[in-house]
Coordinates of C-alpha atoms and ligand atoms in Angstrom, one line a residue:
M1 CA 52.2 16.4 -24.5
D2 CA 51.4 13.0 -24.6
G3 CA 54.0 10.4 -26.7
T4 CA 50.6 8.9 -27.7
K5 CA 49.6 11.7 -29.6
E6 CA 50.7 11.0 -33.2
T7 CA 49.1 7.9 -33.2
V8 CA 45.6 9.0 -31.7
G9 CA 46.1 12.4 -34.1
L10 CA 42.8 13.0 -36.0
K11 CA 44.6 12.9 -39.5
N12 CA 43.2 9.5 -39.6
V13 CA 39.9 10.2 -41.4
S14 CA 40.9 7.3 -43.8
S15 CA 39.5 4.4 -41.5
V16 CA 35.7 6.4 -42.4
C17 CA 35.6 4.0 -44.3
S18 CA 36.8 1.0 -42.2
I19 CA 34.5 1.2 -40.2
S20 CA 31.7 1.2 -42.8
D21 CA 32.9 -1.4 -44.9
M22 CA 33.6 -3.2 -41.9
D23 CA 29.5 -2.8 -41.7
D24 CA 28.5 -3.9 -44.4
F25 CA 30.3 -6.9 -44.4
D26 CA 29.1 -8.1 -41.2
L27 CA 25.5 -7.3 -42.8
S28 CA 26.1 -9.3 -45.2
R29 CA 26.5 -12.2 -43.6
L30 CA 23.9 -11.3 -40.6
L31 CA 21.6 -11.1 -43.8
D32 CA 22.4 -15.4 -44.3
K33 CA 20.4 -15.8 -40.7
P34 CA 17.2 -17.6 -41.7
K35 CA 14.9 -15.4 -40.4
L36 CA 13.6 -16.4 -37.1
N37 CA 9.9 -16.9 -35.5
I38 CA 9.1 -17.4 -32.4
E39 CA 9.3 -21.2 -32.7
R40 CA 13.1 -21.1 -32.6
K41 CA 12.3 -19.9 -29.5
R42 CA 11.0 -24.5 -28.4
S43 CA 14.2 -24.7 -30.0
F44 CA 16.3 -23.9 -27.2
D45 CA 17.6 -26.7 -24.5
E46 CA 20.1 -26.6 -22.0
R47 CA 22.8 -29.5 -23.3
S48 CA 22.9 -27.4 -26.9
F49 CA 24.0 -24.5 -24.5
S50 CA 26.5 -26.1 -23.0
E51 CA 28.2 -27.5 -26.4
L52 CA 27.3 -23.7 -27.8
S53 CA 29.1 -22.0 -24.0
N54 CA 32.0 -24.4 -25.0
G55 CA 32.3 -23.3 -28.6
L56 CA 32.2 -20.3 -27.1
A57 CA 34.3 -20.2 -25.2
R58 CA 36.9 -21.3 -26.7
G59 CA 37.7 -18.2 -28.5
L60 CA 34.0 -15.9 -29.6
D61 CA 35.7 -13.0 -28.6
N62 CA 35.6 -11.3 -32.2
F63 CA 32.0 -12.8 -32.5
E64 CA 32.2 -11.0 -36.1
T65 CA 35.0 -12.1 -37.5
T66 CA 35.0 -15.9 -36.7
Y67 CA 31.2 -16.1 -37.0
S68 CA 29.1 -18.0 -39.6
P69 CA 26.0 -18.0 -40.9
V70 CA 24.2 -21.0 -38.0
G71 CA 24.3 -24.4 -39.7
K72 CA 27.3 -23.4 -41.1
S73 CA 28.2 -22.7 -37.3
G74 CA 32.3 -25.1 -36.8
F75 CA 30.2 -25.5 -33.0
N76 CA 26.5 -26.5 -32.7
T77 CA 24.4 -23.5 -32.2
P78 CA 20.9 -25.0 -30.5
A79 CA 20.0 -24.1 -33.7
S80 CA 21.4 -26.7 -36.0
S81 CA 21.6 -29.6 -33.3
A82 CA 18.8 -30.6 -30.6
R83 CA 16.0 -28.4 -32.2
N84 CA 12.5 -29.7 -30.0
S85 CA 14.3 -31.8 -28.1
F86 CA 13.7 -29.7 -25.1
E87 CA 11.0 -27.0 -23.7
P88 CA 11.7 -24.1 -23.1
H89 CA 11.3 -22.4 -19.8
P90 CA 7.8 -22.0 -19.1
M91 CA 8.5 -17.9 -18.4
V92 CA 9.3 -17.4 -21.8
A93 CA 5.6 -18.1 -23.1
D94 CA 4.2 -16.3 -20.2
A95 CA 6.3 -12.8 -21.3
W96 CA 6.5 -13.3 -24.6
E97 CA 2.3 -13.0 -24.0
A98 CA 2.7 -9.9 -21.8
L99 CA 5.0 -8.4 -24.3
R100 CA 2.8 -8.5 -26.9
R101 CA -0.5 -7.7 -24.0
S102 CA 1.9 -4.0 -23.9
M103 CA 1.7 -2.9 -27.2
V104 CA 0.8 -0.1 -28.1
F105 CA -0.8 0.9 -31.4
Y106 CA -1.8 4.1 -33.2
R107 CA -4.4 4.1 -36.9
N108 CA -4.0 0.2 -36.2
Q109 CA -0.5 0.3 -36.6
P110 CA 2.1 -1.0 -33.5
V111 CA 4.3 1.7 -32.5
G112 CA 5.2 0.4 -28.9
T113 CA 5.1 -1.0 -25.7
I114 CA 4.1 0.8 -22.7
A115 CA 6.4 1.5 -20.2
A116 CA 4.2 -1.6 -17.4
Y117 CA 0.9 -2.7 -17.3
D118 CA 0.9 -2.7 -13.2
H119 CA -3.5 -2.2 -12.9
A120 CA -2.4 -3.0 -9.9
S121 CA -0.7 0.1 -9.4
E122 CA -2.7 3.5 -7.4
E123 CA -0.7 5.5 -9.9
V124 CA -0.5 5.8 -13.0
L125 CA 1.7 8.3 -14.0
N126 CA 3.6 8.6 -16.8
Y127 CA 4.7 4.1 -16.5
D128 CA 1.4 3.7 -19.1
Q129 CA 3.8 6.0 -22.4
V130 CA 5.8 3.9 -24.8
F131 CA 9.7 5.2 -23.4
V132 CA 12.2 5.4 -25.9
R133 CA 14.9 3.7 -23.7
D134 CA 12.2 1.1 -23.2
F135 CA 11.2 0.2 -26.5
V136 CA 14.0 -0.8 -26.9
P137 CA 15.0 -4.5 -25.6
S138 CA 11.2 -4.7 -27.1
A139 CA 12.4 -4.0 -30.1
L140 CA 15.5 -6.2 -29.9
A141 CA 12.9 -9.2 -29.6
F142 CA 10.5 -7.8 -31.6
L143 CA 13.7 -8.1 -34.8
M144 CA 15.0 -10.9 -32.6
N145 CA 11.3 -13.1 -33.9
G146 CA 11.5 -11.6 -37.1
E147 CA 8.9 -9.7 -36.4
P148 CA 10.7 -6.2 -37.9
E149 CA 7.5 -4.2 -38.6
I150 CA 7.0 -2.2 -34.6
V151 CA 10.3 -1.1 -34.9
K152 CA 10.3 0.6 -38.2
H153 CA 7.2 2.8 -37.3
F154 CA 8.5 2.9 -34.1
L155 CA 11.7 4.9 -35.4
L156 CA 9.2 6.3 -38.3
K157 CA 6.8 7.7 -35.7
T158 CA 9.7 8.7 -33.3
L159 CA 10.8 11.3 -36.2
L160 CA 7.5 12.9 -36.9
L161 CA 8.2 13.8 -33.1
Q162 CA 11.5 15.1 -33.6
G163 CA 10.6 17.9 -36.0
W164 CA 7.3 19.1 -33.4
E165 CA 8.9 22.1 -31.5
K166 CA 9.6 21.8 -28.4
R167 CA 9.7 24.3 -25.6
I168 CA 9.5 24.1 -21.3
D169 CA 7.8 27.6 -19.6
R170 CA 9.5 30.6 -22.7
F171 CA 12.7 28.2 -23.4
K172 CA 12.9 26.1 -27.0
L173 CA 14.2 23.1 -26.7
G174 CA 17.1 22.2 -29.9
E175 CA 16.0 20.9 -33.1
G176 CA 17.4 17.4 -32.8
A177 CA 15.9 16.2 -29.0
M178 CA 14.1 13.1 -29.2
P179 CA 11.5 12.6 -26.8
A180 CA 11.9 11.0 -23.8
S181 CA 8.6 9.2 -24.1
F182 CA 4.8 9.4 -26.1
K183 CA 1.2 8.6 -25.4
V184 CA -1.5 7.7 -28.0
L185 CA -4.6 9.1 -27.8
H186 CA -7.5 7.5 -28.9
D187 CA -10.2 9.4 -29.3
P188 CA -13.2 7.1 -29.1
I189 CA -16.6 9.8 -30.9
R190 CA -14.1 11.0 -33.5
K191 CA -12.2 7.3 -34.3
T192 CA -9.5 9.0 -34.3
D193 CA -5.5 8.6 -32.8
S194 CA -2.8 11.6 -32.0
L195 CA 0.2 11.4 -29.7
V196 CA 1.5 13.0 -27.1
A197 CA 5.4 13.7 -26.4
D198 CA 7.5 14.3 -23.8
F199 CA 11.0 15.9 -24.2
G200 CA 10.9 16.6 -20.4
E201 CA 8.4 19.4 -20.2
S202 CA 6.5 17.2 -18.0
A203 CA 8.8 14.7 -16.8
I204 CA 9.7 14.7 -13.1
G205 CA 12.2 17.3 -12.2
R206 CA 11.9 18.3 -15.8
V207 CA 15.1 16.0 -17.1
A208 CA 16.2 16.3 -20.5
P209 CA 16.7 12.2 -22.2
V210 CA 20.1 12.3 -23.4
D211 CA 19.6 9.2 -24.6
S212 CA 16.5 8.9 -26.8
G213 CA 18.8 10.6 -29.9
F214 CA 21.1 8.0 -29.3
W215 CA 19.4 5.4 -28.8
W216 CA 17.3 6.1 -31.7
I217 CA 20.3 5.6 -33.9
I218 CA 21.6 2.5 -32.4
L219 CA 17.6 1.0 -33.3
L220 CA 17.9 2.0 -35.7
R221 CA 21.1 -0.3 -36.9
A222 CA 20.0 -2.9 -35.6
Y223 CA 16.6 -2.5 -37.3
T224 CA 19.2 -1.9 -41.3
K225 CA 21.5 -4.9 -39.7
S226 CA 18.6 -7.2 -38.4
T227 CA 16.1 -7.2 -41.6
G228 CA 19.0 -5.7 -44.6
D229 CA 16.4 -3.7 -45.3
S230 CA 18.4 -0.3 -45.5
S231 CA 16.3 1.0 -47.4
L232 CA 15.1 2.9 -43.7
A233 CA 17.2 4.4 -42.4
E234 CA 18.9 5.8 -46.2
R235 CA 14.8 7.4 -46.8
P236 CA 16.0 11.4 -46.4
E237 CA 14.3 11.6 -42.8
C238 CA 16.5 9.3 -41.3
Q239 CA 19.5 11.0 -42.6
K240 CA 18.3 14.6 -41.0
G241 CA 16.9 12.8 -38.2
M242 CA 20.6 11.7 -37.8
K243 CA 22.0 14.5 -38.4
L244 CA 19.9 16.7 -35.8
I245 CA 20.5 14.8 -33.0
L246 CA 24.2 14.6 -33.6
M247 CA 24.2 18.5 -35.1
L248 CA 23.2 19.0 -30.6
C249 CA 26.1 16.8 -29.2
L250 CA 28.2 17.7 -32.2
S251 CA 28.4 21.1 -31.6
E252 CA 32.0 22.8 -30.7
G253 CA 30.5 24.9 -27.7
F254 CA 33.9 26.0 -24.3
D255 CA 34.3 21.8 -23.0
T256 CA 37.1 21.4 -23.1
F257 CA 37.1 17.7 -23.1
P258 CA 35.5 15.4 -26.0
T259 CA 33.3 14.2 -23.5
L260 CA 29.3 15.4 -23.9
L261 CA 28.5 17.5 -20.2
C262 CA 25.0 16.8 -19.2
A263 CA 22.1 17.8 -16.7
D264 CA 21.8 15.2 -13.6
G265 CA 18.8 11.8 -14.3
C266 CA 18.8 12.6 -17.8
S267 CA 18.9 9.0 -19.1
M268 CA 17.9 5.4 -17.9
I269 CA 18.4 7.1 -14.3
D270 CA 16.2 9.9 -14.1
R271 CA 16.0 11.4 -11.8
R272 CA 18.8 13.7 -9.3
M273 CA 22.1 10.8 -8.9
G274 CA 25.1 13.2 -9.5
I275 CA 25.2 11.6 -12.1
Y276 CA 25.4 15.1 -13.3
G277 CA 28.5 16.2 -15.2
Y278 CA 29.9 13.3 -18.1
P279 CA 28.4 11.0 -16.9
I280 CA 28.9 7.3 -18.3
E281 CA 26.1 5.9 -19.3
I282 CA 25.7 9.0 -21.7
Q283 CA 29.3 8.2 -23.1
A284 CA 29.5 5.0 -23.6
L285 CA 25.7 5.9 -25.6
F286 CA 27.3 8.9 -27.6
F287 CA 30.1 6.4 -28.1
M288 CA 28.0 3.9 -29.8
A289 CA 26.1 6.3 -31.9
L290 CA 28.0 8.4 -32.9
R291 CA 29.8 4.9 -34.6
S292 CA 26.5 3.1 -36.0
A293 CA 25.7 6.6 -37.6
C294 CA 29.0 6.6 -39.5
S295 CA 27.5 3.3 -40.8
L296 CA 24.1 4.0 -42.1
L297 CA 25.0 8.3 -43.5
K298 CA 25.0 8.9 -46.7
H299 CA 28.4 9.4 -48.2
D300 CA 26.6 12.3 -50.0
E301 CA 28.3 15.8 -49.6
E302 CA 26.6 16.2 -46.5
G303 CA 27.1 13.1 -45.1
K304 CA 30.3 13.2 -46.4
E305 CA 31.1 16.3 -43.5
C306 CA 29.3 14.7 -40.4
I307 CA 31.5 11.4 -40.7
E308 CA 34.6 13.1 -41.0
K309 CA 33.4 15.8 -37.9
I310 CA 32.2 11.9 -36.0
M311 CA 35.4 10.6 -37.2
K312 CA 37.0 13.6 -34.9
R313 CA 35.1 13.3 -32.4
L314 CA 35.8 9.5 -31.9
H315 CA 39.7 9.2 -31.7
A316 CA 39.7 12.5 -28.9
L317 CA 36.5 10.7 -26.9
S318 CA 38.3 7.3 -26.7
Y319 CA 41.4 7.9 -26.1
H320 CA 39.9 10.8 -23.3
M321 CA 37.5 8.2 -22.3
R322 CA 39.6 4.3 -22.3
S323 CA 42.3 7.4 -20.7
Y324 CA 41.1 9.0 -17.7
F325 CA 37.7 7.5 -17.1
W326 CA 39.4 3.9 -16.8
L327 CA 40.1 2.2 -13.3
D328 CA 42.8 -0.6 -12.3
F329 CA 44.4 -1.7 -9.3
Q330 CA 47.3 -0.2 -10.3
Q331 CA 45.7 3.3 -11.7
L332 CA 44.2 3.3 -8.3
N333 CA 47.3 3.2 -7.1
D334 CA 48.7 6.0 -8.9
I335 CA 45.7 8.6 -8.5
Y336 CA 46.2 7.2 -5.0
R337 CA 50.1 8.4 -4.6
Y338 CA 48.7 11.3 -6.6
K339 CA 50.7 14.8 -6.4
T340 CA 47.7 17.8 -6.6
E341 CA 48.2 21.8 -7.8
E342 CA 50.1 20.4 -10.3
Y343 CA 50.0 23.5 -13.6
S344 CA 50.9 23.3 -17.3
H345 CA 51.2 20.4 -19.6
T346 CA 53.1 18.6 -17.8
A347 CA 50.7 17.3 -14.5
V348 CA 50.0 13.8 -14.7
N349 CA 47.2 14.2 -11.9
K350 CA 45.7 16.2 -14.8
F351 CA 41.7 17.5 -13.6
N352 CA 43.5 17.4 -9.8
V353 CA 42.2 14.9 -8.2
I354 CA 42.5 15.2 -4.3
P355 CA 44.0 11.5 -3.1
D356 CA 42.1 12.1 -0.1
S357 CA 38.8 12.0 -2.1
I358 CA 38.8 8.5 -3.0
P359 CA 36.1 7.0 -1.3
Y360 CA 37.6 4.2 1.1
W361 CA 35.3 1.4 -0.5
V362 CA 36.7 1.2 -3.4
F363 CA 40.0 0.2 -2.3
D364 CA 38.5 -3.1 -1.0
F365 CA 36.3 -3.2 -4.1
M366 CA 39.6 -3.5 -6.8
P367 CA 40.2 -6.6 -7.3
T368 CA 43.5 -7.7 -7.9
R369 CA 42.6 -8.6 -11.9
G370 CA 39.5 -6.3 -13.1
G371 CA 38.9 -3.0 -13.3
Y372 CA 35.4 -0.8 -15.1
F373 CA 34.7 2.1 -16.5
I374 CA 34.2 5.1 -13.9
G375 CA 30.7 6.7 -13.3
N376 CA 32.6 10.7 -13.8
V377 CA 35.1 12.3 -14.3
S378 CA 35.7 16.1 -14.4
P379 CA 38.2 18.8 -12.9
A380 CA 38.6 17.8 -8.9
R381 CA 36.0 15.0 -9.3
M382 CA 36.3 11.2 -9.7
D383 CA 33.4 9.0 -9.2
F384 CA 34.7 6.3 -8.6
R385 CA 30.4 4.6 -9.0
W386 CA 30.2 1.2 -10.8
F387 CA 27.7 1.8 -13.5
A388 CA 26.4 -0.7 -15.2
L389 CA 25.1 0.3 -18.3
G390 CA 27.6 2.2 -19.2
N391 CA 30.8 -0.7 -19.1
C392 CA 28.1 -2.7 -21.0
I393 CA 27.9 -0.7 -23.3
A394 CA 31.9 0.3 -23.7
I395 CA 31.8 -3.7 -24.1
L396 CA 29.5 -3.3 -27.0
S397 CA 30.6 -1.0 -29.1
S398 CA 34.1 -1.4 -28.3
L399 CA 34.9 1.9 -26.2
A400 CA 36.6 -0.6 -24.1
T401 CA 39.8 -2.5 -25.6
H402 CA 40.1 -6.0 -26.1
E403 CA 41.7 -5.7 -22.2
Q404 CA 38.9 -3.4 -20.9
A405 CA 36.4 -5.5 -22.2
M406 CA 38.3 -8.4 -20.4
A407 CA 38.9 -6.4 -17.2
I408 CA 34.9 -5.2 -17.1
M409 CA 33.9 -9.4 -16.9
D410 CA 37.0 -10.1 -14.6
L411 CA 35.8 -7.5 -12.0
I412 CA 31.8 -8.5 -12.7
E413 CA 32.4 -11.8 -11.4
A414 CA 34.7 -11.3 -8.8
R415 CA 32.4 -9.0 -7.3
W416 CA 29.3 -11.5 -8.3
E417 CA 27.5 -10.6 -4.6
E418 CA 28.3 -6.9 -5.0
L419 CA 27.3 -7.1 -8.6
V420 CA 24.2 -8.9 -9.5
G421 CA 23.9 -10.9 -5.4
E422 CA 20.0 -12.6 -5.7
M423 CA 19.1 -10.2 -8.2
P424 CA 21.0 -9.3 -12.0
L425 CA 21.9 -6.4 -12.2
K426 CA 22.6 -3.7 -10.1
I427 CA 22.5 -0.2 -11.5
A428 CA 24.9 1.5 -9.6
Y429 CA 27.4 0.1 -6.5
P430 CA 27.5 0.8 -4.0
A431 CA 24.2 2.4 -2.6
I432 CA 24.9 6.4 -1.4
E433 CA 23.3 7.0 2.7
S434 CA 23.3 10.1 5.5
H435 CA 24.0 12.9 4.4
E436 CA 25.7 12.6 1.5
W437 CA 22.7 11.0 -0.1
R438 CA 20.8 14.1 1.8
I439 CA 23.7 15.9 -0.5
V440 CA 23.9 13.5 -3.4
T441 CA 19.3 12.8 -4.5
G442 CA 18.1 16.2 -2.1
C443 CA 16.5 13.5 -0.1
D444 CA 14.8 11.7 -2.9
P445 CA 12.7 9.3 -0.8
K446 CA 12.6 6.5 -3.7
N447 CA 16.3 7.0 -4.3
T448 CA 16.6 5.9 -0.9
R449 CA 20.2 3.0 -0.2
W450 CA 20.0 -0.2 -2.1
S451 CA 16.6 1.2 -4.0
Y452 CA 15.7 2.0 -7.2
H453 CA 19.0 4.1 -8.7
N454 CA 20.3 4.4 -5.0
G455 CA 22.3 1.0 -5.8
G456 CA 18.6 -0.8 -6.7
S457 CA 18.9 -4.5 -9.2
W458 CA 17.5 -3.6 -12.7
P459 CA 16.6 -6.9 -14.6
V460 CA 16.3 -5.6 -17.7
L461 CA 19.8 -5.1 -17.3
L462 CA 20.5 -8.4 -18.1
W463 CA 20.6 -8.7 -21.7
L464 CA 22.8 -6.1 -21.6
L465 CA 25.0 -8.4 -19.0
T466 CA 23.9 -11.3 -21.4
A467 CA 25.1 -9.4 -24.8
A468 CA 28.1 -8.5 -22.4
C469 CA 29.3 -12.4 -21.8
I470 CA 28.5 -13.5 -26.0
K471 CA 30.6 -11.4 -26.8
T472 CA 33.3 -12.0 -24.3
G473 CA 33.6 -15.2 -24.9
R474 CA 32.1 -15.9 -21.5
P475 CA 28.2 -16.6 -21.8
Q476 CA 28.8 -18.6 -19.5
I477 CA 28.1 -15.8 -16.4
A478 CA 25.3 -15.2 -18.5
R479 CA 23.9 -18.9 -17.7
K480 CA 24.6 -17.9 -14.7
A481 CA 22.6 -14.7 -14.3
I482 CA 19.2 -15.6 -16.5
D483 CA 19.3 -18.9 -14.1
L484 CA 18.6 -16.0 -11.2
A485 CA 16.8 -14.1 -12.8
E486 CA 14.4 -16.8 -13.5
S487 CA 13.3 -18.2 -9.8
R488 CA 11.9 -14.8 -9.1
L489 CA 10.3 -13.2 -12.2
L490 CA 7.6 -14.5 -13.2
K491 CA 6.6 -16.0 -9.6
D492 CA 7.0 -11.5 -8.8
G493 CA 5.6 -10.7 -11.6
W494 CA 8.0 -9.3 -13.9
P495 CA 8.6 -6.3 -11.8
E496 CA 10.9 -3.4 -12.6
Y497 CA 13.4 -3.2 -9.8
Y498 CA 14.0 -5.4 -6.9
D499 CA 16.0 -3.2 -3.9
G500 CA 18.5 -4.8 -1.3
K501 CA 22.4 -5.2 -1.2
L502 CA 21.6 -8.7 -2.1
G503 CA 18.6 -7.5 -4.6
R504 CA 16.4 -10.1 -2.9
Y505 CA 13.2 -8.2 -2.0
V506 CA 10.9 -6.3 -5.1
G507 CA 11.8 -2.6 -4.7
K508 CA 9.9 -0.1 -2.5
Q509 CA 8.0 1.3 -5.7
A510 CA 8.8 -0.9 -8.2
R511 CA 6.0 -1.7 -11.1
K512 CA 4.7 -5.0 -11.9
Y513 CA 4.6 -6.2 -15.1
Q514 CA 7.3 -3.3 -15.8
T515 CA 7.8 -4.1 -20.4
W516 CA 11.2 -3.8 -20.4
S517 CA 12.1 -6.4 -17.7
I518 CA 10.3 -8.8 -19.6
A519 CA 11.8 -7.7 -23.1
G520 CA 15.3 -8.0 -21.5
Y521 CA 14.8 -11.9 -20.7
L522 CA 13.5 -12.4 -23.9
V523 CA 16.7 -11.3 -25.4
A524 CA 19.2 -13.0 -23.2
K525 CA 17.7 -16.2 -23.7
M526 CA 17.4 -15.7 -27.6
M527 CA 20.7 -14.2 -28.3
L528 CA 22.0 -17.0 -25.8
E529 CA 19.9 -19.6 -28.3
D530 CA 21.4 -18.0 -31.2
P531 CA 24.5 -15.9 -30.6
S532 CA 24.7 -14.2 -34.3
H533 CA 21.4 -12.1 -32.6
L534 CA 25.1 -10.4 -31.6
G535 CA 25.7 -8.5 -33.8
M536 CA 23.0 -6.2 -34.2
I537 CA 23.9 -4.0 -31.1
S538 CA 27.8 -5.0 -31.6
L539 CA 30.3 -2.7 -33.3
E540 CA 33.6 -4.7 -33.1
E541 CA 37.0 -2.9 -32.5
D542 CA 38.0 -0.5 -35.3
R543 CA 41.6 -1.2 -35.5
Q544 CA 42.8 1.5 -36.9
M545 CA 40.7 4.0 -35.3
N546 CA 42.9 2.2 -32.1
P547 CA 46.0 3.1 -30.8
V548 CA 47.2 0.7 -28.8
L549 CA 46.5 3.1 -25.4
K550 CA 48.7 1.7 -22.4
R551 CA 47.1 2.8 -19.6
S552 CA 49.9 3.8 -17.8
S553 CA 51.5 5.7 -21.1
S554 CA 48.0 7.7 -20.9
W555 CA 48.7 9.0 -17.4
T556 CA 52.5 10.0 -17.9
C557 CA 53.7 12.0 -20.6
Ligands
GLC601 C1 11.4 5.6 -14.5 C2 13.2 5.1 -15.0 C3 13.4 5.6 -16.1 C4 12.4 4.4 -17.2 C5 11.4 4.5 -16.8 C6 9.8 4.2 -17.5 O1 11.5 7.0 -15.0 O2 13.8 5.5 -13.5 O3 14.3 4.8 -16.8 O4 12.4 4.7 -19.0 O5 11.0 5.4 -15.5 O6 10.1 2.8 -17.3

């Protein structure tokens, strides 16, 4: 049926080696990297950054392949050039202090960071817990600063929690499910610590944290790459933990698509926001977790079987996402002219999308140059909203082809006011309002238009934007975004999110001293200072796995 089918075929399982070989190669290069500590942060300076950005602009799109260790590199990194010649931004020291204050200890070992350290807020809710997704930027900050211990303890503790029997009412959850969050209870009398975890059974709306397991695998790879210590990932319990997570999402069912079917509120957007179905955030994380697992799983009998399954899914998933979730000017025009009610294999409009369902805003929003992965695709439904996290993860995991990654960055540049405005970065664009808001959110007062998950601006997304900018060779965009954050974040007390079309107002119910806003800023700064950090959170395109897919060829048979 599809002209490209031969090349996308599932036979190419031999490329397993290419992924893991490549990964090992990257790892060995990163091992040469000198250990960083807090002193390193003080070496950041604007002049060396501009030199660096020139170097990056000259062609860092294949970052991992052109990278050579700091000191030997062709362009001047801040570390090798003007160390100590300029003071770091004063916010950096404040941010480290606040990050350290948020650390949580279990039997005297650091195991994570709480979501927010906001004493002024009347309601604590669950912001005093360690969230798996929230801990990721904290973990990266600690890894980049040469402090891997807390990350190791976190990975092992959450693995123990995965082993718990999980129930909601009378229903038992899948074995591999990872918690959304956990809390350490200190008993001052008995002087003991114990853990409580939330797998969705206490969460508002009883939402399932589908992203937690994926973040766990991605973090295990980051830890391995940054420390060079593969013994943690090789432990039998880590291998088993990964396989359990994978079993949950690789099992066969009634699905006709390789994407993962999810309920609403299954990710960072953990309230009803119309992301049910096949949300881009989960699909991109799923892809990245599959690729990460490929490089971490041992090649024993069981491991090989698992890797084979992963490879088949990766082929199908990348084909599906790149063909059907991708939207650019040409594609939009094609959908606009779609015929409907086509039956059989020859259908062009495979999901029977009715052109009248295309929202008006997207015609103006779409630049002539640029594109993005839309929010969701399922029968007769395309959610055209832009979601920041999914698109950045698509770039970092190389779910996006090189051309697509460039187009996403073109779009961000062309629609800067809409997507970044005065505070990076909008979680989703545009906001939904009025009747649609009533229907889609169920009248959620927290998710009113341009607030919170409904078009709010989240500083935590800065690290993802920065990583995507470095990978695509456009650090100057990250610099612009960081400047915006620096003009407000500390002064406003590190809010969780901002409201308004331009993100000018501290969010209606935003926590202050939100840990991932703090850590996200630090990670963004450290990555710009030393782009070799990118390797722990980025995967190069596997050319063997990825057929060159012309957008139009996926839509014509
Ligand atoms: C909110 C956010 C969620 C985050 C949690 C803790 O529920 O929607 O993404 O993990 O707060 O910060």
